[in-house]
Structures are given as C-alpha cells and as structure tokens.
mmCIF file of C-alpha atoms and ligand atoms in Angstrom:
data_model
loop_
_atom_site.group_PDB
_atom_site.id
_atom_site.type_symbol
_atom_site.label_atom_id
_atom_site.label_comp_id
_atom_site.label_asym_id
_atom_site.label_seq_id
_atom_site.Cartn_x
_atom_site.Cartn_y
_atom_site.Cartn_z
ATOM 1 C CA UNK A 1 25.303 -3.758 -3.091
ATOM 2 C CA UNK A 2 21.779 -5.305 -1.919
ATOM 3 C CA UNK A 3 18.903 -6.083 -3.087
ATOM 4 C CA UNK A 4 15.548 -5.829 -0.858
ATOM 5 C CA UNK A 5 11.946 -6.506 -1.304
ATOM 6 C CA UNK A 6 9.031 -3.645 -0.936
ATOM 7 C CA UNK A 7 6.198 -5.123 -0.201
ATOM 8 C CA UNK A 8 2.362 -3.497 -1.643
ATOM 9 C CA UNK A 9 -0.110 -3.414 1.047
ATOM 10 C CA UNK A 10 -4.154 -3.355 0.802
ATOM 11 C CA UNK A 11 -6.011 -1.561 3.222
ATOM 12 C CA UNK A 12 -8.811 -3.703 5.209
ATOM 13 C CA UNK A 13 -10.838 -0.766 6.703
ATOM 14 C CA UNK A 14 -10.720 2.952 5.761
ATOM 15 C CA UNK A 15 -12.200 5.317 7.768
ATOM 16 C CA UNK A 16 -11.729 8.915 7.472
ATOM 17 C CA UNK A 17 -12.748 10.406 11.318
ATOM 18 C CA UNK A 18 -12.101 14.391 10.383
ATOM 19 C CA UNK A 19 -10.350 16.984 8.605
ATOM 20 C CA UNK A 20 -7.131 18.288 10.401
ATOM 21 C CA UNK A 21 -6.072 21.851 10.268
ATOM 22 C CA UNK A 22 -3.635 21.717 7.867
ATOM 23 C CA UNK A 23 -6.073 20.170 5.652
ATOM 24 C CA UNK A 24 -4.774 16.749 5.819
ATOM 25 C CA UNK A 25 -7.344 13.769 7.521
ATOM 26 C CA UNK A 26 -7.500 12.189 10.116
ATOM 27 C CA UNK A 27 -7.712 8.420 9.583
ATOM 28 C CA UNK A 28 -8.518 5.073 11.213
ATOM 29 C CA UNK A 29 -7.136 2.530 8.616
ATOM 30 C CA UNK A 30 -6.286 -1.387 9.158
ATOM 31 C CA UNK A 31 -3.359 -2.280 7.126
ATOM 32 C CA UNK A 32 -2.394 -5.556 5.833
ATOM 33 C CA UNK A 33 0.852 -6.151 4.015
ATOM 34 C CA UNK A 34 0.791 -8.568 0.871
ATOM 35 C CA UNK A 35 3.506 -10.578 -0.780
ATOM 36 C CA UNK A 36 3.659 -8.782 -4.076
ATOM 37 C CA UNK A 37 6.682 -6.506 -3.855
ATOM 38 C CA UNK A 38 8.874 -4.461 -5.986
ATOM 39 C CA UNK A 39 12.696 -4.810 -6.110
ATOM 40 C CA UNK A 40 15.158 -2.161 -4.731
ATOM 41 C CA UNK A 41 18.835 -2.472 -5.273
ATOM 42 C CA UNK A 42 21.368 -0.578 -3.638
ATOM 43 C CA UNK A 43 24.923 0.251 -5.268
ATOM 44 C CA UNK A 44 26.942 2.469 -3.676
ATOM 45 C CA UNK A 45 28.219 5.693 -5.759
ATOM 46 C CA UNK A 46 29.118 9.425 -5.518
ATOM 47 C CA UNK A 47 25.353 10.608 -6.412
ATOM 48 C CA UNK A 48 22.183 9.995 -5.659
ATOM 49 C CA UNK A 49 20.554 8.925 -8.788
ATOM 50 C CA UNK A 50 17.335 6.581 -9.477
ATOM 51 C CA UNK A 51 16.700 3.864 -12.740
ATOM 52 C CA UNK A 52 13.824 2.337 -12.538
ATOM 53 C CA UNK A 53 12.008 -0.077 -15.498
ATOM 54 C CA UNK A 54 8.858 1.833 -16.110
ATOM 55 C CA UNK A 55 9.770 4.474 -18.108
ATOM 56 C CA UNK A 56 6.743 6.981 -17.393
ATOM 57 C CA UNK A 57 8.067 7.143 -13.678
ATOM 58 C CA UNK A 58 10.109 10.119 -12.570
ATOM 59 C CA UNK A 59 13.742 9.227 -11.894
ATOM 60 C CA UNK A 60 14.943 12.729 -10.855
ATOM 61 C CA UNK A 61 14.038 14.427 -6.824
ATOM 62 C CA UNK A 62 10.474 13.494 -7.514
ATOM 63 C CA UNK A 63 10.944 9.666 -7.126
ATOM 64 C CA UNK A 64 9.670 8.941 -3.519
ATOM 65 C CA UNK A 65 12.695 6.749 -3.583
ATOM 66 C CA UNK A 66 15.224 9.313 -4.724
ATOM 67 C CA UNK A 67 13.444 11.835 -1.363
ATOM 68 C CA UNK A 68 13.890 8.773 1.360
ATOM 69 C CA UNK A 69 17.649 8.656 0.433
ATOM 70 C CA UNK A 70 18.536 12.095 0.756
ATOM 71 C CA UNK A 71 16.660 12.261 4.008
ATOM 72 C CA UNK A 72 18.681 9.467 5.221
ATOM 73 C CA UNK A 73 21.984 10.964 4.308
ATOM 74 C CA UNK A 74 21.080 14.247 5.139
ATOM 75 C CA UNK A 75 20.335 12.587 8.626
ATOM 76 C CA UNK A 76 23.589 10.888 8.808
ATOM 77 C CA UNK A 77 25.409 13.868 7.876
ATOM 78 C CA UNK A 78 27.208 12.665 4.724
ATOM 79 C CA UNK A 79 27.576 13.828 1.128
ATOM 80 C CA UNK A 80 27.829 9.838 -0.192
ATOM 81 C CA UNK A 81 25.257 9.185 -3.459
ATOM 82 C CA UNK A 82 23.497 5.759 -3.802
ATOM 83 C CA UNK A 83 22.440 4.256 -6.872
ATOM 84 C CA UNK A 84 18.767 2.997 -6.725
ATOM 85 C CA UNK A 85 17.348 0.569 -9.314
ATOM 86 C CA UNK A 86 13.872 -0.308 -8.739
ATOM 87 C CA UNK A 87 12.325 -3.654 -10.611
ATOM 88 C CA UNK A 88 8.081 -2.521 -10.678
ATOM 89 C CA UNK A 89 6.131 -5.172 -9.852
ATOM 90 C CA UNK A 90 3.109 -2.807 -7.874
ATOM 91 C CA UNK A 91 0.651 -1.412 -10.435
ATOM 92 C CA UNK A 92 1.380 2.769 -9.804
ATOM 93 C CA UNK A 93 -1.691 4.644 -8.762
ATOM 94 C CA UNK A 94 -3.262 1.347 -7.378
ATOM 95 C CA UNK A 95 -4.021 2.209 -3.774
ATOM 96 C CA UNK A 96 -1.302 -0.721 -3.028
ATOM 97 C CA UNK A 97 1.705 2.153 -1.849
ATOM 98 C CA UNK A 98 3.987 1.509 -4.501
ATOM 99 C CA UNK A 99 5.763 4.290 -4.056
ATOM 100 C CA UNK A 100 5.504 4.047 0.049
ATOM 101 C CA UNK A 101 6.908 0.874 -0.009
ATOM 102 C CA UNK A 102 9.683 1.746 -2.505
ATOM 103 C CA UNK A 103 10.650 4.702 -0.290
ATOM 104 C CA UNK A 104 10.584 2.292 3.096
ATOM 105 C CA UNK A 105 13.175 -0.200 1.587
ATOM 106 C CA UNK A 106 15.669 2.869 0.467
ATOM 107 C CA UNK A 107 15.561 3.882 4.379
ATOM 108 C CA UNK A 108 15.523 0.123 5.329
ATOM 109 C CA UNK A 109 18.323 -0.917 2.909
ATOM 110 C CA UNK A 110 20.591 2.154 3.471
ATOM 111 C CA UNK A 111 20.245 1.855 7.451
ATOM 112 C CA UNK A 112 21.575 -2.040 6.965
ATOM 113 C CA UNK A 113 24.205 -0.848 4.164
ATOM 114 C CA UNK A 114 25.742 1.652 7.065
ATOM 115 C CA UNK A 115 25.853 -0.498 9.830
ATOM 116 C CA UNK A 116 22.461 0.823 11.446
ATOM 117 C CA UNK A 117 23.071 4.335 13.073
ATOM 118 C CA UNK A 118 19.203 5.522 12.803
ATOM 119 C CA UNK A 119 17.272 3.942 14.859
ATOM 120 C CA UNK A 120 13.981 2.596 14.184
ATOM 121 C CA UNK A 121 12.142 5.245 15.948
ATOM 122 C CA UNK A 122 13.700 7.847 14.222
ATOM 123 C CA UNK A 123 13.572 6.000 10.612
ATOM 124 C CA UNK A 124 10.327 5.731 10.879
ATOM 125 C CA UNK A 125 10.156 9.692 11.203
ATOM 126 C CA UNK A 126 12.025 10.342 8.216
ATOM 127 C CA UNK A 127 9.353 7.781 6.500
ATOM 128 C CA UNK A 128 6.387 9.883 7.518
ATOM 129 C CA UNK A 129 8.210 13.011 5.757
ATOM 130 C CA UNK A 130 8.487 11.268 2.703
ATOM 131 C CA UNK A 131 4.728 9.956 2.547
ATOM 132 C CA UNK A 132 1.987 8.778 5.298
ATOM 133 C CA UNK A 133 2.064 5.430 4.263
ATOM 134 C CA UNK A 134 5.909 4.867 4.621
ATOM 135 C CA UNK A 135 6.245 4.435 8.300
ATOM 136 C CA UNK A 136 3.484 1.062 7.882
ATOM 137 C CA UNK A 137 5.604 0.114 4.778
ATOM 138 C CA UNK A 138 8.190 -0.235 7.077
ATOM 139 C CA UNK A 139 6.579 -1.959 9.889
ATOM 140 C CA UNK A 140 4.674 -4.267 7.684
ATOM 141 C CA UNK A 141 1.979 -7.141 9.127
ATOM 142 C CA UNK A 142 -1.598 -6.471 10.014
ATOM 143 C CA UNK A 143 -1.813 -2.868 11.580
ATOM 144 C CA UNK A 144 -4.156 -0.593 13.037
ATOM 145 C CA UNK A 145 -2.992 2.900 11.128
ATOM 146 C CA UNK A 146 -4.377 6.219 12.687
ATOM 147 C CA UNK A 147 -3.269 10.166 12.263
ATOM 148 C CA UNK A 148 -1.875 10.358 8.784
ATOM 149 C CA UNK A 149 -0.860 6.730 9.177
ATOM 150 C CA UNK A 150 1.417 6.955 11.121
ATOM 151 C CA UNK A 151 0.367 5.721 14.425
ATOM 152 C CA UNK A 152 0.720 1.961 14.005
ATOM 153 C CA UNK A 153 -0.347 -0.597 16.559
ATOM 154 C CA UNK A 154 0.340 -4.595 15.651
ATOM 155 C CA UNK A 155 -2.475 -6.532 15.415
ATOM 156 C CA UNK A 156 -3.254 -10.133 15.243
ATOM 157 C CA UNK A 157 -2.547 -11.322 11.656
ATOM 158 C CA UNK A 158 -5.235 -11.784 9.224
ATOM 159 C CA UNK A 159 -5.787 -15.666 8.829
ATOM 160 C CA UNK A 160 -4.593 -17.542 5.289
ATOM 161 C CA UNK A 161 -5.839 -16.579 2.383
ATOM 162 C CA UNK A 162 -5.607 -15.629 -1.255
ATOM 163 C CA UNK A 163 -6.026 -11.657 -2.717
ATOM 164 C CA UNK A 164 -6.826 -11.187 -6.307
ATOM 165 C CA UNK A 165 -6.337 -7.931 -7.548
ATOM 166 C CA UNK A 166 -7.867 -6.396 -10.407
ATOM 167 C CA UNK A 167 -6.400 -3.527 -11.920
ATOM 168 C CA UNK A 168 -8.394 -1.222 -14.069
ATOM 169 C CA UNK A 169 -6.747 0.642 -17.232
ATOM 170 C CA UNK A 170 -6.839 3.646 -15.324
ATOM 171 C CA UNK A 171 -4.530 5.174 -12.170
ATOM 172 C CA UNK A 172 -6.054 7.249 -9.236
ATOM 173 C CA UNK A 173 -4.317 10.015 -7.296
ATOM 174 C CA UNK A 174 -4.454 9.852 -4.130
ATOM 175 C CA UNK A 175 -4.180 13.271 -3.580
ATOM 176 C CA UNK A 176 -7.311 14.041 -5.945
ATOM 177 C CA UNK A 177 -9.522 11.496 -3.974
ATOM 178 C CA UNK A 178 -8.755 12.638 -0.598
ATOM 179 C CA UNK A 179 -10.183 16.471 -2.326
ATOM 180 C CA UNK A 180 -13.347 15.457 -3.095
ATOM 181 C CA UNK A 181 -14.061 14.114 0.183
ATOM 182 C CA UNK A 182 -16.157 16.152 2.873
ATOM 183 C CA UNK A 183 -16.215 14.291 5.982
ATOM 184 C CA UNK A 184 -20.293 15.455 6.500
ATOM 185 C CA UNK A 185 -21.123 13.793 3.473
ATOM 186 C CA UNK A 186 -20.065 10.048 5.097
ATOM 187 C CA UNK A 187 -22.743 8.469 5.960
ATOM 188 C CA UNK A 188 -20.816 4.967 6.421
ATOM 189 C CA UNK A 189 -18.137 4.197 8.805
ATOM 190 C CA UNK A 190 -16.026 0.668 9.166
ATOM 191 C CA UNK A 191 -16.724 -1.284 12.724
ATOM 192 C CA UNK A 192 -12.927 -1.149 12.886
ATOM 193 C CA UNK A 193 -13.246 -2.353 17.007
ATOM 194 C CA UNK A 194 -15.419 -5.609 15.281
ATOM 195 C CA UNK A 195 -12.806 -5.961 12.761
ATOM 196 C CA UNK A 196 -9.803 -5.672 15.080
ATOM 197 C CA UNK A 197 -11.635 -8.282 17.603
ATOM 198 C CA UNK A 198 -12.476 -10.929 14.701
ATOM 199 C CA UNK A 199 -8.654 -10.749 13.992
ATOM 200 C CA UNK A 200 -8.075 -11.252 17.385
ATOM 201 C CA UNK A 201 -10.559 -14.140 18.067
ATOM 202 C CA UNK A 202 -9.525 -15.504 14.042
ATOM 203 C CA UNK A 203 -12.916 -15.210 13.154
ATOM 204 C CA UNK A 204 -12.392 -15.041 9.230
ATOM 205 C CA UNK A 205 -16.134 -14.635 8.429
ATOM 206 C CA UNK A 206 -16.085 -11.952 10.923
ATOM 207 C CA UNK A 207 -12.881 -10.079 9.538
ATOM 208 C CA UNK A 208 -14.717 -10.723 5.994
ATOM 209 C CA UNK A 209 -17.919 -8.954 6.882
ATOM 210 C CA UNK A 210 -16.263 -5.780 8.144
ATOM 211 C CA UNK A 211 -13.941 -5.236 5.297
ATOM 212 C CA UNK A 212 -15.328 -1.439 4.295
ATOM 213 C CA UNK A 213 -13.576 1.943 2.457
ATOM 214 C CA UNK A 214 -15.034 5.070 3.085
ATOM 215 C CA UNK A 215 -13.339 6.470 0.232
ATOM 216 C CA UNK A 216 -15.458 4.423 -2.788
ATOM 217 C CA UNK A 217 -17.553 6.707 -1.941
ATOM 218 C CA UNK A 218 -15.685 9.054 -3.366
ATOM 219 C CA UNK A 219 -14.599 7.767 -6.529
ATOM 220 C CA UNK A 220 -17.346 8.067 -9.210
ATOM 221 C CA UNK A 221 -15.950 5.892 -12.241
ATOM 222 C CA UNK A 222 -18.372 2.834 -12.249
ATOM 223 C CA UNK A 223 -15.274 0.076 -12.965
ATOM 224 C CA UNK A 224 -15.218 -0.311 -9.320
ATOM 225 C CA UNK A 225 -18.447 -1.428 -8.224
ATOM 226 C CA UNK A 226 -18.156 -3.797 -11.573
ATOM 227 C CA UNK A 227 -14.871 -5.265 -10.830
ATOM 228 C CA UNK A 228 -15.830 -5.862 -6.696
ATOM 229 C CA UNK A 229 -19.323 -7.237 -8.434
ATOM 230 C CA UNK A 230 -16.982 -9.687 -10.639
ATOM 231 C CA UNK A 231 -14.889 -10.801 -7.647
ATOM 232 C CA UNK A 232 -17.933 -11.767 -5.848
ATOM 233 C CA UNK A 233 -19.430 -13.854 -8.758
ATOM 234 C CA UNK A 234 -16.215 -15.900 -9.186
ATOM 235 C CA UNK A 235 -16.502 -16.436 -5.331
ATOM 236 C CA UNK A 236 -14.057 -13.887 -3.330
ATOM 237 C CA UNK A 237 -16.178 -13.771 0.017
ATOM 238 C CA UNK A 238 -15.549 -10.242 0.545
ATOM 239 C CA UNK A 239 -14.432 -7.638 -2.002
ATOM 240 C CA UNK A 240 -12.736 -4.244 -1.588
ATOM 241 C CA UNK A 241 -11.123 -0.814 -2.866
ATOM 242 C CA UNK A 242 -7.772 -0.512 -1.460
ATOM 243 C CA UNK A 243 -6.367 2.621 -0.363
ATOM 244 C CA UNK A 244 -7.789 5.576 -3.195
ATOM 245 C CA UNK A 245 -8.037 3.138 -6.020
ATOM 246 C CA UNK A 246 -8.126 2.125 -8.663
ATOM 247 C CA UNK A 247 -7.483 -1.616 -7.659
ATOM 248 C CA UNK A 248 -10.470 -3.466 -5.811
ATOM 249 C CA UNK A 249 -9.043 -6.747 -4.978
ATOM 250 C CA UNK A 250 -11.380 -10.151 -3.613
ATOM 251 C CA UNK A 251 -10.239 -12.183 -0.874
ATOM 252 C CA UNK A 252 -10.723 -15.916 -1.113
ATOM 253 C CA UNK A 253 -10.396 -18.673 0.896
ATOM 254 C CA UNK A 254 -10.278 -21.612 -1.780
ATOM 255 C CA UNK A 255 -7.058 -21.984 -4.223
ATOM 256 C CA UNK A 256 -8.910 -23.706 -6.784
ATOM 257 C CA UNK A 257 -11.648 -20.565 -6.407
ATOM 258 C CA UNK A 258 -8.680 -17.790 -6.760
ATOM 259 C CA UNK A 259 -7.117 -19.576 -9.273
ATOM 260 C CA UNK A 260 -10.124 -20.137 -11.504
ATOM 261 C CA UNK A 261 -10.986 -16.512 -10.956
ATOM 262 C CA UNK A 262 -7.510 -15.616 -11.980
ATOM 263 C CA UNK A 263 -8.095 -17.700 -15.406
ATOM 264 C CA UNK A 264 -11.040 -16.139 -16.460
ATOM 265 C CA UNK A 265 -10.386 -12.571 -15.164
ATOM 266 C CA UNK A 266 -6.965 -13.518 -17.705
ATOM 267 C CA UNK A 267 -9.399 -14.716 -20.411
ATOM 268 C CA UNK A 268 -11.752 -11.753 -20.155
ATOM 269 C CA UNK A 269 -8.651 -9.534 -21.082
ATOM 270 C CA UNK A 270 -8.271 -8.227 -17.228
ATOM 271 C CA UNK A 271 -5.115 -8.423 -15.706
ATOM 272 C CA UNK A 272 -5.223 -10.156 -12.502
ATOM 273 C CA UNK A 273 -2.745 -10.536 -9.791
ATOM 274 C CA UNK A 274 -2.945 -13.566 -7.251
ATOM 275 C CA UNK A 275 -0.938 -12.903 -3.879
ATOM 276 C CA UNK A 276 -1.721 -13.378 -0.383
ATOM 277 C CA UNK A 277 -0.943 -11.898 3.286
ATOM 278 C CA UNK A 278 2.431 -11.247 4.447
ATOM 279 C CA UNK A 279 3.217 -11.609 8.357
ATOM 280 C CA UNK A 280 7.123 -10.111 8.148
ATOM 281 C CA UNK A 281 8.895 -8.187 5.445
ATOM 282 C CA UNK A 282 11.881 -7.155 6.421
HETATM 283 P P1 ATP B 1 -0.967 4.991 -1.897
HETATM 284 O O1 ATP B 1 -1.719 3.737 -1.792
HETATM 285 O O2 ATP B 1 0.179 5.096 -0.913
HETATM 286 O O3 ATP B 1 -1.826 6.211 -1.865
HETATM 287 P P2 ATP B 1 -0.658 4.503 -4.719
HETATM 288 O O4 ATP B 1 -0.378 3.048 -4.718
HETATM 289 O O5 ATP B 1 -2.056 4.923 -5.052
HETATM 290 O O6 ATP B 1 -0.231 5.090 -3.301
HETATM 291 P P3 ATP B 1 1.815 4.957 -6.049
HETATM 292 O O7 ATP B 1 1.888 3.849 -7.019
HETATM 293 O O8 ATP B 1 2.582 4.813 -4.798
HETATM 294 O O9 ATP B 1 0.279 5.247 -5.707
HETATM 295 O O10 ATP B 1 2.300 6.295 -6.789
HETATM 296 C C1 ATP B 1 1.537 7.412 -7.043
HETATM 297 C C2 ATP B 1 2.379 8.537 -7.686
HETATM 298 O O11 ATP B 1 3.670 8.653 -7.103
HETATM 299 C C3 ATP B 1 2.588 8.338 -9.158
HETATM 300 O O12 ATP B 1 1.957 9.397 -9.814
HETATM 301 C C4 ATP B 1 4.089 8.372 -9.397
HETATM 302 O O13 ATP B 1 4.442 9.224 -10.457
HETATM 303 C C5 ATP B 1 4.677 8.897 -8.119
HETATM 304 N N1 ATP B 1 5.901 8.146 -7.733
HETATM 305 C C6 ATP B 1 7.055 8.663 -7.306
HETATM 306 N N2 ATP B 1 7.948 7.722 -7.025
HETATM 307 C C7 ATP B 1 7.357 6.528 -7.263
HETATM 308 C C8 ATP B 1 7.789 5.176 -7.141
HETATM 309 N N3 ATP B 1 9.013 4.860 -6.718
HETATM 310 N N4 ATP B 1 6.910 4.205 -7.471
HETATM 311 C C9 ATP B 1 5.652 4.534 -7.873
HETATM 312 N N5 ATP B 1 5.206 5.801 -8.012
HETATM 313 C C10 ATP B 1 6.046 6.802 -7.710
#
C-alpha cells in the first residue's frame, strides 16, 4: 500500500493560439504547480474500484482516477484491480486539475508499486489519454504547456511567494468554457516570451505584470472580476483566473499581507486557501 500526494496547479498565462481540427485548441499555457494536493492511496486488490470522501464525485469508470488505472494495467498486460482512496483537498471544478492531478499519481503510484516497467515517456502518453492536463500533473514545476498541454518544456521556477485562492460557490466545466470560445473574438493575448524571460532573469515584478487568461473572457458570471478586485485591495500584486474557473487566486509577496487577506476573506464568509509554489512533486 502507498500513499502519494497530487498536487493542484494554477495556470500563469493562458493563451488559446487556434482551433484544431478535431475541435480541440491549440494552447500556449505556463504552468505552475502549488503545494495544495489531494491524497491517493494505493491497496492492492482483485478489482479496480475507487472511494473517495466527497460523496457527489463519481466512483465508478468515470473517476479520472478509476480511467488512469485501467490504462496502466491494460498497458502492462495484467488483469490485477487496485483499490484507490482519494482524500479531496482541491476544490472540483476550480481550474486547479483536481482530477488531472488525481489521475497523474494513480499512473505515478502504480508505476512505483510494480517496480517501474513504463517508462516515463510512455506514462506520460497514457496521461494525455486520460486528460490534457495529466502529462504536466506529472511533470510538475514551472512549465511552458503547448498542444493540448501536452508539450511541456521546464522553465525557471517562479520566485517565493504566497497564492490565495478564492473559491466561489459555484464549479465551472471546463469543457463548457472552452465552447463558448471563438478564437476571432480574442482580442488579448499573454506576452508568454516576456513572462518566460522574467522567470528566467527572476524578475518577480516582471512575471507579476504578465500574469493574463484569455479564457475570463469567456466566463460571464461577474464573481470573478469581484473576487480578482478583492485580492488586489487586500494587496495580492497580481491577480488571476486559473485554468476555466471558477477560482481566481492573488499572488503575494508579504506573509503578514496573505495572511491578513486570508482572515478577512475567512471573516467575510469566503473560503480562502493559502498555499504557495511547488518546485518537485514527485
Ligand atoms: P482542469 O483545471 O484540469 O480543467 P478542474 O480543476 O476545473 O480541471 P476537476 O476538479 O479536475 O476540474 O474536475 C472536473 C470534473 O471531473 C468534475 O465534474 C468531476 O465530476 C469529474 N471528476 C472525475 N474524477 C474526478 C476526480 N478524481 N477529482 C475531481 N473531479 C473528478
């Protein structure tokens, strides 16, 4: 039995470049994984089967968990189960790849539970058929994501900090953003070369600047223009939409800032979540 980490990530810069034949985009997306994570266990048994502690989650073949292990013993050409608990700590529907990450540490946990016979290369692969955010889930870091998401190149990490996140009361699908979005109709696009150099030189108040989502754009409930509007008052220097939504999150570079932030986001009846970046994660 083990127990792993999967870590949430928030997305730095969105850009969507074009629409692909098969009617998926094209993207141009740096990555940053955070320290807030959800909790995988894997016990071995004759099925595959999935328990997880939020009870409005699917734990049948439609947990994104539950896919990555059959792909991986499917791969491995075995009819063994696994038994997957999963401890949710990532708001679902928060544009923080919950469900990505979950579905990284199954392929992760189960390559380490076997002894390693996939290698990386080829995990990553069966990531990308369970979801386009997978294969960064299990690269983790600061990275430059293009294609689905799946092209990943390392970049230089993003310098300390602190990320408040503010959840509103409602979910977005990802699925139902990416719809309403016509490429023609963009009429902003990230300097992702300026952000990737800032990173590079460590230029914080450059990498702050350049923080942009194309797809807010897209998303018409007002909640996130108010909650990136509250960030900014309680002092985040930059504040963004991660992913589709719905959680914008502030980036500070004070404690005592985040933490006061935290307290009155707490008091105001908002429920806040302090974390930071994450270099490694598995
Ligand atoms: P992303 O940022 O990758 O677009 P997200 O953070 O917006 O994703 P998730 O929380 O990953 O969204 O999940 C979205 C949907 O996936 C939910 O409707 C949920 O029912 C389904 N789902 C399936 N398996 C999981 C899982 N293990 N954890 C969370 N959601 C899951």
């Amino acid at each position: 039995m083990i127990t792993i980490r999967a870590h949430a990530k928030i997305n730095l810069s969105l850009d969507i470049i074009g629409k692909r034949q098969d009617g998926y985009h094209d993207l141009r997306s740096v990555m940053q994984s955070v320290r807030l994570y959800d909790e995988i266990t894997l016990h071995p048994q004759k099925e595959i089967s999935v328990r997880c502690d939020l009870r409005f989650l699917p734990c049948d073949n439609h947990n994104i968990a539950w896919k990555a292990a059959r792909l991986f013993m499917d791969e491995i050409g075995t009819k063994d189960g696994i038994g997957i608990q999963i401890k949710k700590h990532i708001p679902v529907g928060g544009g923080l790849g919950g469900g990505s990450a979950d579905a990284a540490s199954v392929l992760m946990g189960l390559n380490r539970l076997y002894g390693f016979p996939i290698p990386f290369s080829r995990l990553l692969e069966l990531g990308l058929a369970c979801g386009a955010d997978v294969p960064f889930c299990m690269t983790g870091g600061t990275c430059l994501a293009e294609g689905l998401g799946e092209i990943l190149s390392p970049l230089s990490p993003l310098p300390h900090c602190h990320i408040l996140l503010l959840r509103p009361r409602f979910p977005l699908s990802t699925k139902k953003i990416f719809s309403l979005v016509n490429v023609k109709q963009i009429k902003h696009h990230p300097d992702t070369k300026g952000l990737i150099n800032a990173l590079q030189n460590r230029d914080t108040e450059g990498v702050l600047v350049r923080l942009f989502n194309c797809l807010e754009d897209f998303v018409s409930r007002p909640e996130i223009k108010e909650y990136k509007k509250l960030l900014l008052d309680e002092g985040a220097k930059a504040a963004l939409m991660t992913g589709s939504g719905s959680v914008v999150y502030g980036i500070f570079t004070s404690m005592d800032k985040a933490n006061a932030a935290k307290e009155r986001f707490t008091a105001m009846g908002l429920r806040p979540c302090l974390t930071a970046p994450v270099s490694t994660i598995f």
